[in-house]
Coordinates of C-alpha atoms in Angstrom, one line a residue:
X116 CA 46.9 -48.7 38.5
X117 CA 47.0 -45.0 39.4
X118 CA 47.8 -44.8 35.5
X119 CA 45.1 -46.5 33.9
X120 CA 42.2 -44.2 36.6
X121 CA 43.9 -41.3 34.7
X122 CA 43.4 -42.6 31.4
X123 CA 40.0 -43.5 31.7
X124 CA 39.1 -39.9 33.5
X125 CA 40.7 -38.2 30.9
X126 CA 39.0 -40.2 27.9
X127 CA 35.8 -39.9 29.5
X128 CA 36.1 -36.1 29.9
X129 CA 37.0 -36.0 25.9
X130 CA 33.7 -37.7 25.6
X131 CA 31.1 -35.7 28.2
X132 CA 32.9 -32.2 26.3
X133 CA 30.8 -30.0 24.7
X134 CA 33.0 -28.8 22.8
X135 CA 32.1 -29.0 18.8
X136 CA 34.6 -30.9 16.6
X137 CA 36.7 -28.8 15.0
X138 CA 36.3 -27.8 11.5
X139 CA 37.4 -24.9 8.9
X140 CA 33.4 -24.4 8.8
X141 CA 32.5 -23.8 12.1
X142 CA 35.6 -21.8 13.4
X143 CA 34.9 -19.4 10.5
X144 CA 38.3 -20.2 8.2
X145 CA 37.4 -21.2 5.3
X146 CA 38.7 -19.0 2.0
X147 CA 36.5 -15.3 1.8
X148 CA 36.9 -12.0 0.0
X149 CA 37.9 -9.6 3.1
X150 CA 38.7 -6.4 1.1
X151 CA 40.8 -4.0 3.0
X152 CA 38.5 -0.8 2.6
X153 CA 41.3 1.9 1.9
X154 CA 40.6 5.6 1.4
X155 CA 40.6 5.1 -2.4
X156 CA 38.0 2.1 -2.4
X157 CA 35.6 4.3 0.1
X158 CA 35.8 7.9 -1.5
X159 CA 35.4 5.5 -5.4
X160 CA 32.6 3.9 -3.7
X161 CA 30.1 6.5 -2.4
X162 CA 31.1 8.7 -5.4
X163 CA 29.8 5.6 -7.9
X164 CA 26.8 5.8 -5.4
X165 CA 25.8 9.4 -6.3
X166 CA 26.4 9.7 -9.6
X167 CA 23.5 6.1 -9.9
X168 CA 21.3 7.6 -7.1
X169 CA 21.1 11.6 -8.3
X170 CA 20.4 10.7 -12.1
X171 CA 17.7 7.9 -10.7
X172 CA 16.4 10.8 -8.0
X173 CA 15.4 13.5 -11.1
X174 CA 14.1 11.4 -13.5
X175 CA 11.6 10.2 -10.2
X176 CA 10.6 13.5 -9.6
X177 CA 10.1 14.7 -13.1
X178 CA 7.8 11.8 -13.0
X179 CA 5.9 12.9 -10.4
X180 CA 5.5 16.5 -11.8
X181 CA 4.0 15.2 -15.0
X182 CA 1.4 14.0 -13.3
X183 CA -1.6 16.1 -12.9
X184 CA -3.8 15.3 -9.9
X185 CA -7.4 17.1 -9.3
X186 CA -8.2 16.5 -5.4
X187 CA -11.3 17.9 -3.9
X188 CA -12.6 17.7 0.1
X189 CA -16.5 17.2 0.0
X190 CA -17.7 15.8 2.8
X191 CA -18.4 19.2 5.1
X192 CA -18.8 21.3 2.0
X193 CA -22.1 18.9 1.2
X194 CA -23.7 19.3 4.4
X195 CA -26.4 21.9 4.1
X196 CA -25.8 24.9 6.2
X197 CA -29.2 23.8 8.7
X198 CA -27.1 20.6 9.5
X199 CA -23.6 21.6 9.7
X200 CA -23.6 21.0 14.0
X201 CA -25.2 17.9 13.3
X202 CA -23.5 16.0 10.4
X203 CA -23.9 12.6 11.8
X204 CA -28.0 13.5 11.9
X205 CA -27.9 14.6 8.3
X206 CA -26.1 11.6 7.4
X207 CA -28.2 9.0 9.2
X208 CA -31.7 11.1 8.1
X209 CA -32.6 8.9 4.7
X210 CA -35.1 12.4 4.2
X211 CA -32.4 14.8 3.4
X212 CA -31.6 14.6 0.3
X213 CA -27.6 13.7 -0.3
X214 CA -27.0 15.1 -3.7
X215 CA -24.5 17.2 -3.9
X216 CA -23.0 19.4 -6.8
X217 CA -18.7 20.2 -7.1
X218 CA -16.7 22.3 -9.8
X219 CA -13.6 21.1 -10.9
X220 CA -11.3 22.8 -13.0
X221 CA -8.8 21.2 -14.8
X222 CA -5.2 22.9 -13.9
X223 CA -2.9 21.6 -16.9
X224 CA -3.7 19.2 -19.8
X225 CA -5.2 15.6 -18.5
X226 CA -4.0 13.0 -21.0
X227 CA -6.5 9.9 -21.1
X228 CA -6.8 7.5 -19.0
X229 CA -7.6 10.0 -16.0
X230 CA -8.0 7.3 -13.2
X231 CA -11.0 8.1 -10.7
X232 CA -10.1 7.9 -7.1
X233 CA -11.9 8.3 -3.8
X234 CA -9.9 9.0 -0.7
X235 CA -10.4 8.4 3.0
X236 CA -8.4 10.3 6.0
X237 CA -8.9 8.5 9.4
X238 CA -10.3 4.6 8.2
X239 CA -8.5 2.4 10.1
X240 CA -9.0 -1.2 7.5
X241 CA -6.0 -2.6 8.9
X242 CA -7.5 -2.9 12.2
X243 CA -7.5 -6.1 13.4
X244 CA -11.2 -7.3 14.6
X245 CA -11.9 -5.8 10.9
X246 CA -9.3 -7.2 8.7
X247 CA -10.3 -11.0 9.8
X248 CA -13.8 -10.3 9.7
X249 CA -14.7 -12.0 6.5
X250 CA -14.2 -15.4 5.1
X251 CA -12.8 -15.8 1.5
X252 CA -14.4 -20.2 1.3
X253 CA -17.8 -18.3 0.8
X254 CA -16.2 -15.7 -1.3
X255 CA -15.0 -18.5 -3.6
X256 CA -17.4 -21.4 -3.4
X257 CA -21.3 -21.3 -3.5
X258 CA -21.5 -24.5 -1.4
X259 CA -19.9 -22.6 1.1
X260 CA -22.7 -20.0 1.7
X261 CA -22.5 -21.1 5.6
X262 CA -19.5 -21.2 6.2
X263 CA -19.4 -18.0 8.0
X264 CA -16.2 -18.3 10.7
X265 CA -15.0 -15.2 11.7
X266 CA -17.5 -13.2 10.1
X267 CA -18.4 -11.2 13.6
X268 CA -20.5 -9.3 14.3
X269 CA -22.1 -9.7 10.6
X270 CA -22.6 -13.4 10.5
X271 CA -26.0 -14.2 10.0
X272 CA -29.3 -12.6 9.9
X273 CA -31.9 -12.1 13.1
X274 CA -33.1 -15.9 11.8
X275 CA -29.9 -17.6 11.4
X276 CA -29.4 -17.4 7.6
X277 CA -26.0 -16.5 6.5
X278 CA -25.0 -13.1 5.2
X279 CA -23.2 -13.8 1.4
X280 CA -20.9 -12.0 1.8
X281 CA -20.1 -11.9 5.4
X282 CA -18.3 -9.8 7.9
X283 CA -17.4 -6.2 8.6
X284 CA -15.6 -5.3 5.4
X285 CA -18.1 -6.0 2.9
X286 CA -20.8 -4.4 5.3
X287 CA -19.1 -1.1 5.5
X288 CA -18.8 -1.0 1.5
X289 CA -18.2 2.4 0.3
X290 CA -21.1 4.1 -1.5
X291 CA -20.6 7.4 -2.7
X292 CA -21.3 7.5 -6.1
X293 CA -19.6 10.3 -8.7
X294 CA -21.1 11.4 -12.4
X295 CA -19.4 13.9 -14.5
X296 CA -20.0 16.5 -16.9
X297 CA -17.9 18.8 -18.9
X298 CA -18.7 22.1 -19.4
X299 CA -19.8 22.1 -22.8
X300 CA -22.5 19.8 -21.0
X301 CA -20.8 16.5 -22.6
X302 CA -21.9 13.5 -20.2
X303 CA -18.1 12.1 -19.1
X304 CA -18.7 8.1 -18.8
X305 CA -16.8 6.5 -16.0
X306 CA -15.5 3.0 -17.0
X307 CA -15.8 0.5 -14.2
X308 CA -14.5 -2.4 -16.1
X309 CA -11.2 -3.9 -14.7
X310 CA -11.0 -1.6 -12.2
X311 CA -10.0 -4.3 -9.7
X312 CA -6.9 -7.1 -9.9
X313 CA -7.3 -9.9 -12.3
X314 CA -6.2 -12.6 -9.6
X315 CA -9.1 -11.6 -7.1
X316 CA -11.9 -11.8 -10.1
X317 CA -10.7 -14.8 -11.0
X318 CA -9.4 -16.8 -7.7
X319 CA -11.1 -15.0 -4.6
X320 CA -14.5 -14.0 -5.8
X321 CA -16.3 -16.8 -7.3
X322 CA -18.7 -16.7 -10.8
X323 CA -21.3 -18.7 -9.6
X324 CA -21.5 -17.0 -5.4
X325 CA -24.1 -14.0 -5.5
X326 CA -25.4 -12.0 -2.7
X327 CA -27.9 -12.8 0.2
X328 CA -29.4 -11.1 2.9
X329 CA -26.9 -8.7 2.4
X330 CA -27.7 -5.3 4.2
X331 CA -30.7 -6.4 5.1
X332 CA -30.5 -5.8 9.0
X333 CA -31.4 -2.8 11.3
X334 CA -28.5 -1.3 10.6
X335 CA -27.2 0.1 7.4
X336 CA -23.1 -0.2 7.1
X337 CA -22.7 1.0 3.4
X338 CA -23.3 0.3 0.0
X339 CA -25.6 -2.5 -1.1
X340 CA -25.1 -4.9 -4.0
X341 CA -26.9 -6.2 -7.4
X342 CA -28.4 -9.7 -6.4
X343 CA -28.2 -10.8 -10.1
X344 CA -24.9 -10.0 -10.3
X345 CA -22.2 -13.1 -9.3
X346 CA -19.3 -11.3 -6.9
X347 CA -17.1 -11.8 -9.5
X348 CA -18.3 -9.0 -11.4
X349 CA -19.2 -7.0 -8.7
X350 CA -15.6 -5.0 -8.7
X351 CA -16.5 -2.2 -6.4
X352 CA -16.9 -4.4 -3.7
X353 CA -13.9 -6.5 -5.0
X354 CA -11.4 -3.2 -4.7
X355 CA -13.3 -2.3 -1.1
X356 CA -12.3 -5.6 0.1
X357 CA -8.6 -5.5 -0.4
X358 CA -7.8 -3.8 2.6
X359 CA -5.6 -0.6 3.0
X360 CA -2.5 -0.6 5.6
X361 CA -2.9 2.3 6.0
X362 CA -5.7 5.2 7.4
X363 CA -5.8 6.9 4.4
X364 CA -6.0 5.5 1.5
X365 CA -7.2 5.5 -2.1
X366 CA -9.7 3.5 -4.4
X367 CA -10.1 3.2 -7.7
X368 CA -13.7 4.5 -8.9
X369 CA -13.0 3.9 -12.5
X370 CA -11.5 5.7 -15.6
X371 CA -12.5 8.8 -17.8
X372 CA -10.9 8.0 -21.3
X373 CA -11.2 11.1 -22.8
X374 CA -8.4 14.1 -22.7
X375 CA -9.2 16.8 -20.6
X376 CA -7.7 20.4 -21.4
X377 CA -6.5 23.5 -19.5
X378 CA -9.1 25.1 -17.5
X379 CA -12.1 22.7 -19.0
X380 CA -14.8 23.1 -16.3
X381 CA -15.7 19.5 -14.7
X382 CA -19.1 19.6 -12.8
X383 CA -19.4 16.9 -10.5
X384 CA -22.9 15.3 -9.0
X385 CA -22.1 12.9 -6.6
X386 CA -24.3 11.0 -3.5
X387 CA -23.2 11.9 -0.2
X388 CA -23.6 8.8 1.1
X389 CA -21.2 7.1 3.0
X390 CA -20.8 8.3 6.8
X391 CA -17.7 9.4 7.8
X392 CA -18.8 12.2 10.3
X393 CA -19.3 9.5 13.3
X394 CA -15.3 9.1 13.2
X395 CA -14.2 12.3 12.1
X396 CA -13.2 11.1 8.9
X397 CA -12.8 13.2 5.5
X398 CA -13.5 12.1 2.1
X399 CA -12.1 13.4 -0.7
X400 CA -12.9 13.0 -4.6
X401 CA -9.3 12.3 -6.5
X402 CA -9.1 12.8 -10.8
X403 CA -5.1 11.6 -11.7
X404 CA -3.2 11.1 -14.7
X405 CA -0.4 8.6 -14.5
X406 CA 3.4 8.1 -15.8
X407 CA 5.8 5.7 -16.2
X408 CA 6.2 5.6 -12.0
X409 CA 3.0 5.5 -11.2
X410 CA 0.8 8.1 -10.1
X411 CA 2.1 11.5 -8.2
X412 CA 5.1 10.6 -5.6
X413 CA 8.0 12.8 -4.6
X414 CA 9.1 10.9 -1.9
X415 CA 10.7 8.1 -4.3
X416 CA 13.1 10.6 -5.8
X417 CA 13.3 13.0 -2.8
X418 CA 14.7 9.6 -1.0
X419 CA 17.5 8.5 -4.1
X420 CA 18.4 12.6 -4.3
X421 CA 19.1 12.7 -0.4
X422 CA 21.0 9.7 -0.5
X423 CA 22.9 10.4 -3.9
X424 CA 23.8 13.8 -2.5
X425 CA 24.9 12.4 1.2
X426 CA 26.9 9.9 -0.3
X427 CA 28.5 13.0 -2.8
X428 CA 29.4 15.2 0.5
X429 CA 31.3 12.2 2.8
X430 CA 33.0 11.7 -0.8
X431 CA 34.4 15.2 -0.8
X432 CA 34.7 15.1 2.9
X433 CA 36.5 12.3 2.6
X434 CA 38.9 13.5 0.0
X435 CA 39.1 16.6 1.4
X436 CA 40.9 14.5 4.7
X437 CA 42.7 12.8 3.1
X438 CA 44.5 15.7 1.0
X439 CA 44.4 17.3 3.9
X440 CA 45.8 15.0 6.8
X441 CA 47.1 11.9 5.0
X442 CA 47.6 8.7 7.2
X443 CA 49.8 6.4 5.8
X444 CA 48.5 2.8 5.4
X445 CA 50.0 -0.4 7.2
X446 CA 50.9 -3.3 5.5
X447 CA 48.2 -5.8 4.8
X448 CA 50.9 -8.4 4.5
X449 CA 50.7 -8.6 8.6
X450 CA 46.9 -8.7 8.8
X451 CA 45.9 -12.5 10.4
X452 CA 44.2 -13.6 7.6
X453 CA 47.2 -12.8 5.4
X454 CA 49.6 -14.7 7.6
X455 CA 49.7 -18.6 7.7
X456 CA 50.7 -18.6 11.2
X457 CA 47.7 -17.1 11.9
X458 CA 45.6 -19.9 11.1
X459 CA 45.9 -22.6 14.0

């Protein structure tokens, strides 16, 4: 009797265990690669690392150096002298005239296409409250005029009618304008075509949605846009609206496809516009070339050079220690995984 109580206990404890079933799987047996990492295999190893990283490191930074870059501050050097304690007055005073003249000179040889880029220090796009203020069904869809979710504070005008397009982004368009002239007083032509991505013409900015009511309200954020013109083709909005992570960034302006040469004179005439005194901001005017990286970065091949060379030193550290102080190795034969006792 006593017998059977203990049977049935003991079953039913088997049953209310949570304990997993047992398999190769889930107690971590099955067959793997576990490479014994000996002096050899290490010192090998971050010496084959070097020798890819250093070669991939140089040809980065020649790169970069090709590139030739033109970058010019303007937006305290335009403020005339009267108004320099009072920028955000000048900037806000539609009476002043915001024409402003800047000479460029070329450094080293500009190969076409030079890319046109202006710059912003301190614009915080990836701010929250300003990243969701916008709302990509009316970007798309001319039905969708009112849809207008999310598009805070700049939803609608003092009547109700909807803003096309809506929201904080497109409102605080940037509208600084740029004209250039060589100094053999040749008219340089900026080409605006394509200057955004394909995708966004084609998928997020629809052919047949045009503007309405836009900047029409007491205050002024920025730029304003063609009404005849669908948002499609409207690609200095298009490049505004895809939002920077970080606060300063670069747009694309357009493209100067002509060569420039050493020390060619550039005379710039651009529209001082766009405020950026009311947040301490700085705008800045950038003329690039490109290679086959990219525009002008060191950090890509200042990062594969400092690991390539870090990974050449614990190489010759390492060989050095073991010349030095050799240990002699144990015998993998006894390692768990090599023994079948080991395996329960």
């Amino acid at each position: 009797m006593m017998n059977d109580v203990s049977a049935s206990a003991g079953s039913g404890d088997r049953r209310n265990s949570k304990r997993p079933k047992y398999s190769r799987f889930t107690q971590q047996e099955l067959p793997a690669c576990k490479p014994i990492l000996t002096p050899l295999w290490v010192i090998s190893l971050f010496t084959l690392v070097g020798i890819i990283f250093v070669p991939i490191g140089l040809a980065s930074l020649l790169a970069s150096n090709d590139v030739v870059e033109i970058v010019d501050r303007y937006e305290t050097a335009c403020v005339p002298p009267s108004m320099i304690n009072d920028k955000v007055g000048y900037i806000q005073n539609p009476a002043i005239s915001k024409t402003c003249a800047r000479v460029l000179k070329v450094p080293k040889d500009m190969d076409k296409p030079i890319y046109v880029y202006y710059q912003l220090d301190n614009f915080y796009q990836n701010h929250r409250r300003y990243v969701k203020s916008r709302n990509d069904k009316q970007l798309r869809d001319a039905s969708k005029a009112y849809e207008t979710s999310g598009c805070d504070p700049e939803k609608t005008t003092a009547d109700g009618t909807p803003i096309v397009p809506c929201g904080l982004i497109a409102w605080s368009l940037f509208n600084d304008t740029y004209s250039f002239t060589h100094g053999n007083g040749e008219s340089l032509t900026v080409n605006k075509k394509d200057i955004s991505w394909k995708s966004d013409r084609d998928h997020k900015f629809g052919s047949d949605v045009y503007p309405k009511n836009f900047q029409n309200g007491a205050l002024i954020g920025g730029g304003k846009l063609d009404s005849k013109k669908p948002l499609s083709e409207q690609e200095d909005l298009i490049v505004w609206m895809r939002t920077a992570a970080l606060p300063t960034f670069r747009k694309l302006y357009g493209r100067i496809e002509v060569d420039l040469k050493e020390n060619d004179i550039i005379t710039v005439m651009l529209e001082n516009n766009y405020n950026t005194y009311s947040f301490g901001g700085k705008k800045k005017l950038v003329l690039s070339t490109t290679s086959w990286l990219g525009g002008k970065n060191d950090f890509l091949g200042i990062a594969y050079l400092s690991v390539g060379g870090l990974c050449f030193f614990l190489a010759t550290t390492f060989t050095v220690l073991y010349l030095v102080t050799p240990r002699k190795l144990g015998d993998p034969s006894f390692l768990s995984w090599n023994s079948k006792s080991g395996i329960q």
